[in-house]
Amino acid sequence: MKPVLALVGRPNVGKSTLFNRLTKSRDAIVADFAGLTRDRHYGQGRQGRYEYIVIDTGGFEPDAHDGIYKEMAKQTQQAVAEADVVVFVVDARAGVSAQDHDIAKYLRRIGKPCLLVANKAEGMREGVQISEFYELGLGDVIPVSAAHGQGIRSLVELALDPLLLPEEDADAEPDLSVVKLAVAGRPNVGKSTLINTWLGEHPRRHHGSL
Ligand SMILES: Nc1nc2c(ncn2[C@@H]2O[C@H](COP(=O)(O)OP(=O)(O)OP(=O)(O)O)[C@@H](O)[C@H]2O)c(=O)[nH]1
Ligand SMILES: [Mg+2]
């Protein structure tokens, strides 16, 4: 069975463009207005050794109560249920929106493996503009440009690597190397106290404030 990726996000973030990129097709219709995709749409894709099924969905409002938006939400929930990995697409240019927060809350509750992808990130200085998406509480943010085909390979790897059978990793030694952490924040917010607590040390100043 091929793994299934469901593309989920609010309207107009580029889900259908990403679908076309992942399936190397033009099967999904793309347009510069919200609400174009309204049902779910399946395609097959391949990147290197990875083969997968992708589901494109319409703009998602998890709390929609009536009308077309409720029907669209049901379609998306069905796609999420079928997915091995949910690819949550946000718009790197527009920044975090209230609707992104609603979707993040829904996805955290569902608890499926989820990859947070910031689309339209071409030509952006990664760390700066996409860092606000960390507030969605879904871990790392993967910058991509569906329109320009950037970051697609690593998206597929990050989504599907964890699903590979354990045998394939059997020879790998556990990585016991030291994890390096940096603590950053405004002056006087308690960075040093936090570090001292981690280290179990008495209060003393650590390196300079940022
Ligand atoms: N700059 C830029 N624009 C993009 C990118 N990907 C998609 N777009 C544009 O964003 C708009 C919306 O793209 P769609 O793929 O239709 O978005 P969608 O999320 O499927 O939209 P709905 O189906 O309405 O929910 C289109 O004008 C695309 O050309 C990208 O990587 N960079
Ligand atoms: Mg679409």
mmCIF file of N, CA and C in Angstrom, residues 54-145:
data_model
loop_
_atom_site.group_PDB
_atom_site.id
_atom_site.type_symbol
_atom_site.label_atom_id
_atom_site.label_comp_id
_atom_site.label_asym_id
_atom_site.label_seq_id
_atom_site.Cartn_x
_atom_site.Cartn_y
_atom_site.Cartn_z
ATOM 1 N N VAL A 54 -1.587 11.348 -3.094
ATOM 2 C CA VAL A 54 -1.846 12.681 -2.524
ATOM 3 C C VAL A 54 -3.333 12.991 -2.630
ATOM 4 N N ILE A 55 -3.864 13.620 -1.598
ATOM 5 C CA ILE A 55 -5.254 14.092 -1.661
ATOM 6 C C ILE A 55 -5.256 15.608 -1.542
ATOM 7 N N ASP A 56 -5.823 16.262 -2.548
ATOM 8 C CA ASP A 56 -6.027 17.713 -2.495
ATOM 9 C C ASP A 56 -7.411 17.949 -1.881
ATOM 10 N N THR A 57 -7.502 18.972 -1.060
ATOM 11 C CA THR A 57 -8.788 19.264 -0.418
ATOM 12 C C THR A 57 -9.119 20.744 -0.593
ATOM 13 N N GLY A 58 -10.334 21.110 -0.236
ATOM 14 C CA GLY A 58 -10.740 22.521 -0.320
ATOM 15 C C GLY A 58 -10.312 23.267 0.933
ATOM 16 N N GLY A 59 -10.501 24.570 0.913
ATOM 17 C CA GLY A 59 -10.159 25.399 2.079
ATOM 18 C C GLY A 59 -10.902 24.898 3.304
ATOM 19 N N PHE A 60 -10.189 24.765 4.400
ATOM 20 C CA PHE A 60 -10.727 24.055 5.572
ATOM 21 C C PHE A 60 -11.105 25.022 6.681
ATOM 22 N N GLU A 61 -12.353 24.924 7.105
ATOM 23 C CA GLU A 61 -12.811 25.647 8.308
ATOM 24 C C GLU A 61 -13.336 24.593 9.263
ATOM 25 N N PRO A 62 -12.506 24.144 10.198
ATOM 26 C CA PRO A 62 -12.912 23.015 11.043
ATOM 27 C C PRO A 62 -14.192 23.271 11.812
ATOM 28 N N ASP A 63 -14.493 24.539 12.099
ATOM 29 C CA ASP A 63 -15.668 24.826 12.921
ATOM 30 C C ASP A 63 -16.888 25.258 12.106
ATOM 31 N N ALA A 64 -16.836 25.073 10.778
ATOM 32 C CA ALA A 64 -17.972 25.491 9.945
ATOM 33 C C ALA A 64 -19.230 24.729 10.358
ATOM 34 N N HIS A 65 -20.349 25.441 10.485
ATOM 35 C CA HIS A 65 -21.567 24.795 10.971
ATOM 36 C C HIS A 65 -22.607 24.550 9.903
ATOM 37 N N ASP A 66 -22.566 25.308 8.821
ATOM 38 C CA ASP A 66 -23.600 25.066 7.820
ATOM 39 C C ASP A 66 -23.119 25.373 6.412
ATOM 40 N N GLY A 67 -23.981 24.983 5.476
ATOM 41 C CA GLY A 67 -23.751 25.301 4.076
ATOM 42 C C GLY A 67 -22.551 24.576 3.488
ATOM 43 N N ILE A 68 -22.044 25.180 2.431
ATOM 44 C CA ILE A 68 -20.971 24.565 1.652
ATOM 45 C C ILE A 68 -19.716 24.365 2.502
ATOM 46 N N TYR A 69 -19.464 25.281 3.440
ATOM 47 C CA TYR A 69 -18.234 25.174 4.235
ATOM 48 C C TYR A 69 -18.265 23.959 5.148
ATOM 49 N N LYS A 70 -19.459 23.636 5.639
ATOM 50 C CA LYS A 70 -19.583 22.443 6.467
ATOM 51 C C LYS A 70 -19.327 21.189 5.619
ATOM 52 N N GLU A 71 -19.881 21.190 4.409
ATOM 53 C CA GLU A 71 -19.666 20.045 3.506
ATOM 54 C C GLU A 71 -18.185 19.916 3.155
ATOM 55 N N MET A 72 -17.556 21.058 2.900
ATOM 56 C CA MET A 72 -16.126 21.024 2.564
ATOM 57 C C MET A 72 -15.312 20.534 3.760
ATOM 58 N N ALA A 73 -15.702 20.959 4.940
ATOM 59 C CA ALA A 73 -14.981 20.508 6.144
ATOM 60 C C ALA A 73 -15.090 18.998 6.286
ATOM 61 N N LYS A 74 -16.267 18.451 5.965
ATOM 62 C CA LYS A 74 -16.434 16.989 6.048
ATOM 63 C C LYS A 74 -15.499 16.280 5.074
ATOM 64 N N GLN A 75 -15.380 16.850 3.878
ATOM 65 C CA GLN A 75 -14.477 16.264 2.872
ATOM 66 C C GLN A 75 -13.039 16.259 3.388
ATOM 67 N N THR A 76 -12.652 17.365 3.993
ATOM 68 C CA THR A 76 -11.278 17.462 4.502
ATOM 69 C C THR A 76 -11.065 16.484 5.648
ATOM 70 N N GLN A 77 -12.053 16.395 6.532
ATOM 71 C CA GLN A 77 -11.919 15.465 7.664
ATOM 72 C C GLN A 77 -11.787 14.030 7.164
ATOM 73 N N GLN A 78 -12.510 13.722 6.085
ATOM 74 C CA GLN A 78 -12.411 12.383 5.489
ATOM 75 C C GLN A 78 -10.995 12.155 4.941
ATOM 76 N N ALA A 79 -10.458 13.170 4.265
ATOM 77 C CA ALA A 79 -9.092 13.058 3.726
ATOM 78 C C ALA A 79 -8.091 12.863 4.862
ATOM 79 N N VAL A 80 -8.274 13.596 5.953
ATOM 80 C CA VAL A 80 -7.377 13.468 7.107
ATOM 81 C C VAL A 80 -7.463 12.049 7.670
ATOM 82 N N ALA A 81 -8.690 11.524 7.728
ATOM 83 C CA ALA A 81 -8.868 10.166 8.258
ATOM 84 C C ALA A 81 -8.146 9.137 7.391
ATOM 85 N N GLU A 82 -8.112 9.372 6.086
ATOM 86 C CA GLU A 82 -7.474 8.411 5.179
ATOM 87 C C GLU A 82 -5.965 8.568 5.117
ATOM 88 N N ALA A 83 -5.453 9.685 5.631
ATOM 89 C CA ALA A 83 -4.041 10.013 5.423
ATOM 90 C C ALA A 83 -3.130 9.293 6.406
ATOM 91 N N ASP A 84 -1.924 8.965 5.941
ATOM 92 C CA ASP A 84 -0.862 8.539 6.853
ATOM 93 C C ASP A 84 -0.161 9.760 7.435
ATOM 94 N N VAL A 85 -0.035 10.787 6.598
ATOM 95 C CA VAL A 85 0.585 12.039 7.041
ATOM 96 C C VAL A 85 -0.261 13.199 6.521
ATOM 97 N N VAL A 86 -0.549 14.151 7.393
ATOM 98 C CA VAL A 86 -1.260 15.355 6.977
ATOM 99 C C VAL A 86 -0.230 16.432 6.670
ATOM 100 N N VAL A 87 -0.322 17.007 5.481
ATOM 101 C CA VAL A 87 0.548 18.131 5.134
ATOM 102 C C VAL A 87 -0.295 19.397 5.299
ATOM 103 N N PHE A 88 -0.005 20.136 6.345
ATOM 104 C CA PHE A 88 -0.762 21.352 6.676
ATOM 105 C C PHE A 88 -0.071 22.517 5.982
ATOM 106 N N VAL A 89 -0.757 23.081 4.984
ATOM 107 C CA VAL A 89 -0.149 24.129 4.161
ATOM 108 C C VAL A 89 -0.580 25.505 4.668
ATOM 109 N N VAL A 90 0.413 26.371 4.906
ATOM 110 C CA VAL A 90 0.131 27.766 5.278
ATOM 111 C C VAL A 90 0.816 28.673 4.261
ATOM 112 N N ASP A 91 0.444 29.948 4.284
ATOM 113 C CA ASP A 91 0.947 30.914 3.300
ATOM 114 C C ASP A 91 2.047 31.758 3.938
ATOM 115 N N ALA A 92 3.299 31.507 3.507
ATOM 116 C CA ALA A 92 4.440 32.193 4.112
ATOM 117 C C ALA A 92 4.341 33.704 3.939
ATOM 118 N N ARG A 93 3.697 34.140 2.867
ATOM 119 C CA ARG A 93 3.611 35.585 2.609
ATOM 120 C C ARG A 93 2.529 36.246 3.440
ATOM 121 N N ALA A 94 1.439 35.548 3.645
ATOM 122 C CA ALA A 94 0.331 36.138 4.408
ATOM 123 C C ALA A 94 0.573 36.068 5.914
ATOM 124 N N GLY A 95 1.402 35.139 6.372
ATOM 125 C CA GLY A 95 1.621 34.985 7.809
ATOM 126 C C GLY A 95 0.516 34.176 8.474
ATOM 127 N N VAL A 96 0.633 34.036 9.776
ATOM 128 C CA VAL A 96 -0.319 33.194 10.520
ATOM 129 C C VAL A 96 -1.676 33.891 10.604
ATOM 130 N N SER A 97 -2.756 33.139 10.377
ATOM 131 C CA SER A 97 -4.100 33.709 10.491
ATOM 132 C C SER A 97 -4.894 32.940 11.548
ATOM 133 N N ALA A 98 -6.026 33.527 11.918
ATOM 134 C CA ALA A 98 -6.896 32.873 12.908
ATOM 135 C C ALA A 98 -7.338 31.504 12.403
ATOM 136 N N GLN A 99 -7.589 31.433 11.093
ATOM 137 C CA GLN A 99 -8.031 30.148 10.540
ATOM 138 C C GLN A 99 -6.921 29.093 10.621
ATOM 139 N N ASP A 100 -5.670 29.531 10.449
ATOM 140 C CA ASP A 100 -4.547 28.591 10.633
ATOM 141 C C ASP A 100 -4.566 28.034 12.064
ATOM 142 N N HIS A 101 -4.842 28.917 13.014
ATOM 143 C CA HIS A 101 -4.881 28.472 14.419
ATOM 144 C C HIS A 101 -5.998 27.444 14.630
ATOM 145 N N ASP A 102 -7.164 27.682 14.021
ATOM 146 C CA ASP A 102 -8.282 26.724 14.163
ATOM 147 C C ASP A 102 -7.894 25.363 13.594
ATOM 148 N N ILE A 103 -7.237 25.394 12.429
ATOM 149 C CA ILE A 103 -6.851 24.132 11.788
ATOM 150 C C ILE A 103 -5.786 23.424 12.626
ATOM 151 N N ALA A 104 -4.826 24.206 13.142
ATOM 152 C CA ALA A 104 -3.760 23.615 13.972
ATOM 153 C C ALA A 104 -4.367 22.947 15.201
ATOM 154 N N LYS A 105 -5.340 23.622 15.784
ATOM 155 C CA LYS A 105 -5.987 23.065 16.983
ATOM 156 C C LYS A 105 -6.658 21.726 16.636
ATOM 157 N N TYR A 106 -7.348 21.720 15.516
ATOM 158 C CA TYR A 106 -8.009 20.492 15.056
ATOM 159 C C TYR A 106 -6.976 19.376 14.839
ATOM 160 N N LEU A 107 -5.885 19.713 14.166
ATOM 161 C CA LEU A 107 -4.881 18.680 13.845
ATOM 162 C C LEU A 107 -4.181 18.176 15.096
ATOM 163 N N ARG A 108 -3.950 19.071 16.050
ATOM 164 C CA ARG A 108 -3.308 18.620 17.296
ATOM 165 C C ARG A 108 -4.232 17.652 18.031
ATOM 166 N N ARG A 109 -5.534 17.934 17.955
ATOM 167 C CA ARG A 109 -6.512 17.066 18.631
ATOM 168 C C ARG A 109 -6.554 15.693 17.961
ATOM 169 N N ILE A 110 -6.527 15.682 16.623
ATOM 170 C CA ILE A 110 -6.592 14.414 15.883
ATOM 171 C C ILE A 110 -5.341 13.569 16.159
ATOM 172 N N GLY A 111 -4.200 14.247 16.276
ATOM 173 C CA GLY A 111 -2.980 13.546 16.663
ATOM 174 C C GLY A 111 -2.326 12.708 15.575
ATOM 175 N N LYS A 112 -2.708 12.904 14.309
ATOM 176 C CA LYS A 112 -2.028 12.214 13.197
ATOM 177 C C LYS A 112 -0.669 12.844 12.960
ATOM 178 N N PRO A 113 0.292 12.086 12.394
ATOM 179 C CA PRO A 113 1.538 12.724 11.984
ATOM 180 C C PRO A 113 1.236 13.891 11.040
ATOM 181 N N CYS A 114 1.890 14.996 11.278
ATOM 182 C CA CYS A 114 1.532 16.213 10.566
ATOM 183 C C CYS A 114 2.804 16.988 10.230
ATOM 184 N N LEU A 115 2.853 17.512 9.020
ATOM 185 C CA LEU A 115 4.016 18.301 8.593
ATOM 186 C C LEU A 115 3.516 19.701 8.270
ATOM 187 N N LEU A 116 4.132 20.699 8.864
ATOM 188 C CA LEU A 116 3.711 22.087 8.657
ATOM 189 C C LEU A 116 4.551 22.693 7.539
ATOM 190 N N VAL A 117 3.884 23.076 6.449
ATOM 191 C CA VAL A 117 4.586 23.516 5.250
ATOM 192 C C VAL A 117 4.196 24.959 4.934
ATOM 193 N N ALA A 118 5.202 25.842 4.865
ATOM 194 C CA ALA A 118 4.941 27.247 4.537
ATOM 195 C C ALA A 118 5.199 27.454 3.049
ATOM 196 N N ASN A 119 4.118 27.580 2.281
ATOM 197 C CA ASN A 119 4.225 27.711 0.825
ATOM 198 C C ASN A 119 4.423 29.181 0.434
ATOM 199 N N LYS A 120 4.780 29.399 -0.806
ATOM 200 C CA LYS A 120 5.032 30.741 -1.374
ATOM 201 C C LYS A 120 6.287 31.345 -0.747
ATOM 202 N N ALA A 121 7.229 30.489 -0.352
ATOM 203 C CA ALA A 121 8.415 30.954 0.370
ATOM 204 C C ALA A 121 9.578 31.264 -0.572
ATOM 205 N N GLU A 122 9.324 31.278 -1.873
ATOM 206 C CA GLU A 122 10.432 31.571 -2.799
ATOM 207 C C GLU A 122 10.991 32.969 -2.512
ATOM 208 N N GLY A 123 12.306 33.019 -2.511
ATOM 209 C CA GLY A 123 12.980 34.305 -2.335
ATOM 210 C C GLY A 123 12.859 34.898 -0.950
ATOM 211 N N MET A 124 12.482 34.095 0.028
ATOM 212 C CA MET A 124 12.330 34.634 1.385
ATOM 213 C C MET A 124 13.514 34.260 2.239
ATOM 214 N N ARG A 125 13.833 35.117 3.187
ATOM 215 C CA ARG A 125 14.860 34.744 4.164
ATOM 216 C C ARG A 125 14.176 33.899 5.215
ATOM 217 N N GLU A 126 14.423 32.591 5.087
ATOM 218 C CA GLU A 126 13.660 31.582 5.832
ATOM 219 C C GLU A 126 13.398 31.913 7.297
ATOM 220 N N GLY A 127 14.519 31.984 8.058
ATOM 221 C CA GLY A 127 14.386 32.060 9.503
ATOM 222 C C GLY A 127 13.461 33.182 9.945
ATOM 223 N N VAL A 128 13.536 34.298 9.256
ATOM 224 C CA VAL A 128 12.823 35.472 9.730
ATOM 225 C C VAL A 128 11.314 35.346 9.512
ATOM 226 N N GLN A 129 10.938 35.163 8.236
ATOM 227 C CA GLN A 129 9.518 35.279 7.949
ATOM 228 C C GLN A 129 8.683 34.077 8.337
ATOM 229 N N ILE A 130 9.280 32.885 8.302
ATOM 230 C CA ILE A 130 8.417 31.740 8.592
ATOM 231 C C ILE A 130 8.429 31.355 10.066
ATOM 232 N N SER A 131 9.271 32.021 10.858
ATOM 233 C CA SER A 131 9.391 31.580 12.254
ATOM 234 C C SER A 131 8.090 31.791 13.030
ATOM 235 N N GLU A 132 7.256 32.732 12.597
ATOM 236 C CA GLU A 132 6.013 32.958 13.341
ATOM 237 C C GLU A 132 5.088 31.733 13.315
ATOM 238 N N PHE A 133 5.275 30.856 12.343
ATOM 239 C CA PHE A 133 4.405 29.684 12.263
ATOM 240 C C PHE A 133 4.676 28.661 13.371
ATOM 241 N N TYR A 134 5.799 28.839 14.069
ATOM 242 C CA TYR A 134 6.063 27.938 15.193
ATOM 243 C C TYR A 134 4.992 28.078 16.269
ATOM 244 N N GLU A 135 4.338 29.242 16.314
ATOM 245 C CA GLU A 135 3.309 29.434 17.334
ATOM 246 C C GLU A 135 2.105 28.513 17.122
ATOM 247 N N LEU A 136 2.031 27.858 15.977
ATOM 248 C CA LEU A 136 0.927 26.914 15.751
ATOM 249 C C LEU A 136 1.118 25.619 16.544
ATOM 250 N N GLY A 137 2.302 25.458 17.112
ATOM 251 C CA GLY A 137 2.518 24.321 18.003
ATOM 252 C C GLY A 137 2.581 22.984 17.287
ATOM 253 N N LEU A 138 3.015 22.995 16.034
ATOM 254 C CA LEU A 138 3.101 21.734 15.288
ATOM 255 C C LEU A 138 4.534 21.411 14.893
ATOM 256 N N GLY A 139 5.469 22.013 15.577
ATOM 257 C CA GLY A 139 6.870 21.683 15.324
ATOM 258 C C GLY A 139 7.449 22.472 14.167
ATOM 259 N N ASP A 140 8.414 21.860 13.499
ATOM 260 C CA ASP A 140 9.188 22.562 12.480
ATOM 261 C C ASP A 140 8.335 23.043 11.318
ATOM 262 N N VAL A 141 8.751 24.149 10.735
ATOM 263 C CA VAL A 141 8.060 24.708 9.575
ATOM 264 C C VAL A 141 8.951 24.458 8.353
ATOM 265 N N ILE A 142 8.385 23.840 7.334
ATOM 266 C CA ILE A 142 9.164 23.505 6.142
ATOM 267 C C ILE A 142 8.847 24.522 5.057
ATOM 268 N N PRO A 143 9.808 25.355 4.657
ATOM 269 C CA PRO A 143 9.513 26.318 3.596
ATOM 270 C C PRO A 143 9.520 25.643 2.227
ATOM 271 N N VAL A 144 8.513 25.904 1.417
ATOM 272 C CA VAL A 144 8.501 25.399 0.040
ATOM 273 C C VAL A 144 7.949 26.487 -0.887
ATOM 274 N N SER A 145 8.169 26.282 -2.166
ATOM 275 C CA SER A 145 7.468 27.064 -3.171
ATOM 276 C C SER A 145 6.884 26.080 -4.167
#
